[in-house]
């Protein structure tokens, strides 16, 4: 039984959250690519050969050889993405993609998440990626529509 005067919230599901993530990626990827380009020029670290985007054999070889340029690029990309998520979740309680689609993050008490919860949520993103994205796919099957990052941080994503 819901107490009188308590607000009703509607939890957002997998597809809308996936669309918000695509919007966020459209912001993060160009920014990260520009920063990675600048850092690689300053550090003088470049891929050994001209690698085509769809040259799968060469990319596999670079990954297996732990090419320094590839490792630096992936590490920077991951760090930039996590910084974007952490800053926007702490400052606004949502990312730009969530803002566009009218969503926000709340904690289990209905308040905006604390910086510690936002940091835990980012750790949950890392865990979601480490489980080969199963932590994100879980949203589609969970009765509360929460992903691994939500369970770890004690948060929900609701309609704003």
PDB file of C-alpha atoms in Angstrom:
ATOM      1  CA  UNK A   1       0.000   0.000   0.000  1.00  0.00           C
ATOM      2  CA  UNK A   2       1.376   3.348  -1.047  1.00  0.00           C
ATOM      3  CA  UNK A   3       1.268   6.094   1.580  1.00  0.00           C
ATOM      4  CA  UNK A   4      -1.071   8.970   0.828  1.00  0.00           C
ATOM      5  CA  UNK A   5       0.693  11.790  -1.020  1.00  0.00           C
ATOM      6  CA  UNK A   6       3.647   9.640  -2.100  1.00  0.00           C
ATOM      7  CA  UNK A   7       4.631  10.339  -5.709  1.00  0.00           C
ATOM      8  CA  UNK A   8       4.241   7.678  -8.369  1.00  0.00           C
ATOM      9  CA  UNK A   9       7.369   6.968 -10.382  1.00  0.00           C
ATOM     10  CA  UNK A  10       7.688   5.097 -13.645  1.00  0.00           C
ATOM     11  CA  UNK A  11      10.894   3.139 -14.147  1.00  0.00           C
ATOM     12  CA  UNK A  12      12.423   3.350 -17.625  1.00  0.00           C
ATOM     13  CA  UNK A  13      13.127   0.114 -19.492  1.00  0.00           C
ATOM     14  CA  UNK A  14      15.931  -1.284 -21.591  1.00  0.00           C
ATOM     15  CA  UNK A  15      15.193   0.232 -25.019  1.00  0.00           C
ATOM     16  CA  UNK A  16      14.767   3.818 -23.893  1.00  0.00           C
ATOM     17  CA  UNK A  17      17.914   3.558 -21.797  1.00  0.00           C
ATOM     18  CA  UNK A  18      19.780   2.042 -24.763  1.00  0.00           C
ATOM     19  CA  UNK A  19      18.707   5.003 -26.903  1.00  0.00           C
ATOM     20  CA  UNK A  20      19.969   7.414 -24.231  1.00  0.00           C
ATOM     21  CA  UNK A  21      23.275   5.511 -24.217  1.00  0.00           C
ATOM     22  CA  UNK A  22      23.521   5.943 -28.009  1.00  0.00           C
ATOM     23  CA  UNK A  23      23.044   9.711 -27.596  1.00  0.00           C
ATOM     24  CA  UNK A  24      25.744   9.720 -24.907  1.00  0.00           C
ATOM     25  CA  UNK A  25      28.077   7.758 -27.201  1.00  0.00           C
ATOM     26  CA  UNK A  26      27.463  10.332 -29.939  1.00  0.00           C
ATOM     27  CA  UNK A  27      28.884  12.914 -27.521  1.00  0.00           C
ATOM     28  CA  UNK A  28      31.694  10.837 -26.005  1.00  0.00           C
ATOM     29  CA  UNK A  29      33.152   9.172 -29.121  1.00  0.00           C
ATOM     30  CA  UNK A  30      34.060  12.359 -31.070  1.00  0.00           C
ATOM     31  CA  UNK A  31      35.359  14.041 -27.911  1.00  0.00           C
ATOM     32  CA  UNK A  32      37.436  11.007 -26.972  1.00  0.00           C
ATOM     33  CA  UNK A  33      38.784  10.623 -30.504  1.00  0.00           C
ATOM     34  CA  UNK A  34      39.924  14.268 -30.520  1.00  0.00           C
ATOM     35  CA  UNK A  35      41.620  13.917 -27.116  1.00  0.00           C
ATOM     36  CA  UNK A  36      43.250  10.609 -28.118  1.00  0.00           C
ATOM     37  CA  UNK A  37      44.529  12.209 -31.348  1.00  0.00           C
ATOM     38  CA  UNK A  38      46.040  15.147 -29.449  1.00  0.00           C
ATOM     39  CA  UNK A  39      47.609  12.920 -26.779  1.00  0.00           C
ATOM     40  CA  UNK A  40      49.055  10.557 -29.394  1.00  0.00           C
ATOM     41  CA  UNK A  41      50.639  13.514 -31.223  1.00  0.00           C
ATOM     42  CA  UNK A  42      52.116  14.888 -27.983  1.00  0.00           C
ATOM     43  CA  UNK A  43      53.349  11.496 -26.766  1.00  0.00           C
ATOM     44  CA  UNK A  44      54.533  10.387 -30.194  1.00  0.00           C
ATOM     45  CA  UNK A  45      52.695   7.055 -29.907  1.00  0.00           C
ATOM     46  CA  UNK A  46      51.125   5.831 -33.140  1.00  0.00           C
ATOM     47  CA  UNK A  47      49.876   2.568 -34.622  1.00  0.00           C
ATOM     48  CA  UNK A  48      52.747   0.753 -36.348  1.00  0.00           C
ATOM     49  CA  UNK A  49      51.050   0.425 -39.738  1.00  0.00           C
ATOM     50  CA  UNK A  50      48.235   2.167 -41.459  1.00  0.00           C
ATOM     51  CA  UNK A  51      45.328   0.133 -40.167  1.00  0.00           C
ATOM     52  CA  UNK A  52      42.051   0.099 -42.037  1.00  0.00           C
ATOM     53  CA  UNK A  53      38.900   0.399 -39.966  1.00  0.00           C
ATOM     54  CA  UNK A  54      37.612  -2.966 -41.204  1.00  0.00           C
ATOM     55  CA  UNK A  55      41.000  -4.739 -41.344  1.00  0.00           C
ATOM     56  CA  UNK A  56      39.948  -7.281 -38.706  1.00  0.00           C
ATOM     57  CA  UNK A  57      43.112  -9.406 -38.921  1.00  0.00           C
ATOM     58  CA  UNK A  58      45.331  -6.407 -38.224  1.00  0.00           C
ATOM     59  CA  UNK A  59      43.184  -5.295 -35.271  1.00  0.00           C
ATOM     60  CA  UNK A  60      43.337  -8.795 -33.766  1.00  0.00           C
ATOM     61  CA  UNK A  61      47.120  -8.792 -34.203  1.00  0.00           C
ATOM     62  CA  UNK A  62      47.387  -5.405 -32.480  1.00  0.00           C
ATOM     63  CA  UNK A  63      45.222  -6.551 -29.567  1.00  0.00           C
ATOM     64  CA  UNK A  64      47.171  -9.797 -29.137  1.00  0.00           C
ATOM     65  CA  UNK A  65      50.479  -7.906 -29.306  1.00  0.00           C
ATOM     66  CA  UNK A  66      49.145  -5.301 -26.809  1.00  0.00           C
ATOM     67  CA  UNK A  67      50.212  -2.492 -29.093  1.00  0.00           C
ATOM     68  CA  UNK A  68      51.029   0.581 -26.931  1.00  0.00           C
ATOM     69  CA  UNK A  69      49.045   2.953 -29.147  1.00  0.00           C
ATOM     70  CA  UNK A  70      45.968   0.736 -29.013  1.00  0.00           C
ATOM     71  CA  UNK A  71      46.266   0.223 -25.247  1.00  0.00           C
ATOM     72  CA  UNK A  72      46.663   3.985 -24.720  1.00  0.00           C
ATOM     73  CA  UNK A  73      43.709   4.755 -26.972  1.00  0.00           C
ATOM     74  CA  UNK A  74      41.386   2.240 -25.344  1.00  0.00           C
ATOM     75  CA  UNK A  75      42.416   3.285 -21.835  1.00  0.00           C
ATOM     76  CA  UNK A  76      41.858   6.956 -22.620  1.00  0.00           C
ATOM     77  CA  UNK A  77      38.517   6.224 -24.266  1.00  0.00           C
ATOM     78  CA  UNK A  78      37.359   4.217 -21.254  1.00  0.00           C
ATOM     79  CA  UNK A  79      38.571   6.906 -18.817  1.00  0.00           C
ATOM     80  CA  UNK A  80      36.879   9.705 -20.771  1.00  0.00           C
ATOM     81  CA  UNK A  81      33.601   7.779 -20.913  1.00  0.00           C
ATOM     82  CA  UNK A  82      33.623   7.050 -17.173  1.00  0.00           C
ATOM     83  CA  UNK A  83      34.510  10.667 -16.383  1.00  0.00           C
ATOM     84  CA  UNK A  84      31.597  11.849 -18.540  1.00  0.00           C
ATOM     85  CA  UNK A  85      29.206   9.502 -16.736  1.00  0.00           C
ATOM     86  CA  UNK A  86      30.478  10.373 -13.273  1.00  0.00           C
ATOM     87  CA  UNK A  87      30.474  14.151 -13.745  1.00  0.00           C
ATOM     88  CA  UNK A  88      27.023  14.324 -15.321  1.00  0.00           C
ATOM     89  CA  UNK A  89      25.481  11.950 -12.785  1.00  0.00           C
ATOM     90  CA  UNK A  90      26.925  13.904  -9.837  1.00  0.00           C
ATOM     91  CA  UNK A  91      26.159  17.377 -11.209  1.00  0.00           C
ATOM     92  CA  UNK A  92      22.810  16.837 -12.966  1.00  0.00           C
ATOM     93  CA  UNK A  93      21.630  13.429 -11.782  1.00  0.00           C
ATOM     94  CA  UNK A  94      21.488  12.298 -15.418  1.00  0.00           C
ATOM     95  CA  UNK A  95      23.543  12.251 -18.610  1.00  0.00           C
ATOM     96  CA  UNK A  96      22.805  14.333 -21.702  1.00  0.00           C
ATOM     97  CA  UNK A  97      21.100  11.346 -23.359  1.00  0.00           C
ATOM     98  CA  UNK A  98      18.877  10.909 -20.312  1.00  0.00           C
ATOM     99  CA  UNK A  99      18.046  14.612 -20.346  1.00  0.00           C
ATOM    100  CA  UNK A 100      17.024  14.494 -24.002  1.00  0.00           C
ATOM    101  CA  UNK A 101      14.753  11.497 -23.344  1.00  0.00           C
ATOM    102  CA  UNK A 102      13.396  12.945 -20.072  1.00  0.00           C
ATOM    103  CA  UNK A 103      14.865  10.451 -17.622  1.00  0.00           C
ATOM    104  CA  UNK A 104      16.686  10.883 -14.335  1.00  0.00           C
ATOM    105  CA  UNK A 105      18.455   8.795 -11.737  1.00  0.00           C
ATOM    106  CA  UNK A 106      17.128   8.436  -8.202  1.00  0.00           C
ATOM    107  CA  UNK A 107      18.289   6.443  -5.214  1.00  0.00           C
ATOM    108  CA  UNK A 108      16.118   3.984  -3.328  1.00  0.00           C
ATOM    109  CA  UNK A 109      14.712   6.879  -1.259  1.00  0.00           C
ATOM    110  CA  UNK A 110      13.622   8.893  -4.301  1.00  0.00           C
ATOM    111  CA  UNK A 111      16.400  11.475  -3.972  1.00  0.00           C
ATOM    112  CA  UNK A 112      19.147  12.399  -6.394  1.00  0.00           C
ATOM    113  CA  UNK A 113      22.041   9.954  -5.883  1.00  0.00           C
ATOM    114  CA  UNK A 114      24.978  11.041  -3.749  1.00  0.00           C
ATOM    115  CA  UNK A 115      28.467  11.298  -5.272  1.00  0.00           C
ATOM    116  CA  UNK A 116      29.320   7.979  -3.586  1.00  0.00           C
ATOM    117  CA  UNK A 117      26.314   6.294  -5.246  1.00  0.00           C
ATOM    118  CA  UNK A 118      27.329   7.830  -8.587  1.00  0.00           C
ATOM    119  CA  UNK A 119      30.850   6.433  -8.155  1.00  0.00           C
ATOM    120  CA  UNK A 120      29.376   3.025  -7.280  1.00  0.00           C
ATOM    121  CA  UNK A 121      27.163   3.301 -10.358  1.00  0.00           C
ATOM    122  CA  UNK A 122      30.255   3.912 -12.529  1.00  0.00           C
ATOM    123  CA  UNK A 123      31.907   0.878 -10.930  1.00  0.00           C
ATOM    124  CA  UNK A 124      28.739  -0.978 -11.906  1.00  0.00           C
ATOM    125  CA  UNK A 125      29.234   0.135 -15.516  1.00  0.00           C
ATOM    126  CA  UNK A 126      32.729  -1.368 -15.417  1.00  0.00           C
ATOM    127  CA  UNK A 127      31.293  -4.602 -14.006  1.00  0.00           C
ATOM    128  CA  UNK A 128      28.593  -4.559 -16.703  1.00  0.00           C
ATOM    129  CA  UNK A 129      31.229  -4.329 -19.423  1.00  0.00           C
ATOM    130  CA  UNK A 130      33.413  -6.956 -17.721  1.00  0.00           C
ATOM    131  CA  UNK A 131      30.506  -9.425 -17.819  1.00  0.00           C
ATOM    132  CA  UNK A 132      30.391  -9.027 -21.610  1.00  0.00           C
ATOM    133  CA  UNK A 133      27.488  -6.560 -21.308  1.00  0.00           C
ATOM    134  CA  UNK A 134      25.267  -8.992 -19.433  1.00  0.00           C
ATOM    135  CA  UNK A 135      24.952  -6.408 -16.655  1.00  0.00           C
ATOM    136  CA  UNK A 136      23.194  -4.114 -19.127  1.00  0.00           C
ATOM    137  CA  UNK A 137      21.112  -6.812 -20.802  1.00  0.00           C
ATOM    138  CA  UNK A 138      19.790  -7.766 -17.374  1.00  0.00           C
ATOM    139  CA  UNK A 139      17.583  -4.620 -17.495  1.00  0.00           C
ATOM    140  CA  UNK A 140      15.450  -6.261 -20.132  1.00  0.00           C
ATOM    141  CA  UNK A 141      14.639  -9.216 -17.871  1.00  0.00           C
ATOM    142  CA  UNK A 142      14.586  -7.643 -14.407  1.00  0.00           C
ATOM    143  CA  UNK A 143      11.129  -7.001 -12.936  1.00  0.00           C
ATOM    144  CA  UNK A 144      12.357  -3.638 -11.576  1.00  0.00           C
ATOM    145  CA  UNK A 145      14.137  -2.774 -14.878  1.00  0.00           C
ATOM    146  CA  UNK A 146      17.456  -2.306 -13.096  1.00  0.00           C
ATOM    147  CA  UNK A 147      20.842  -3.137 -14.557  1.00  0.00           C
ATOM    148  CA  UNK A 148      23.902  -4.307 -12.662  1.00  0.00           C
ATOM    149  CA  UNK A 149      24.998  -0.700 -12.133  1.00  0.00           C
ATOM    150  CA  UNK A 150      21.622   0.090 -10.522  1.00  0.00           C
ATOM    151  CA  UNK A 151      21.775  -2.915  -8.193  1.00  0.00           C
ATOM    152  CA  UNK A 152      25.326  -2.077  -7.127  1.00  0.00           C
ATOM    153  CA  UNK A 153      24.562   1.615  -6.492  1.00  0.00           C
ATOM    154  CA  UNK A 154      21.003   1.263  -5.196  1.00  0.00           C
ATOM    155  CA  UNK A 155      19.496   3.446  -7.934  1.00  0.00           C
ATOM    156  CA  UNK A 156      16.622   3.520 -10.396  1.00  0.00           C
ATOM    157  CA  UNK A 157      16.216   5.338 -13.718  1.00  0.00           C
ATOM    158  CA  UNK A 158      12.781   6.940 -13.910  1.00  0.00           C
ATOM    159  CA  UNK A 159      10.785   9.212 -16.170  1.00  0.00           C
ATOM    160  CA  UNK A 160      11.485  12.839 -15.340  1.00  0.00           C
TER     161      UNK A 160
END
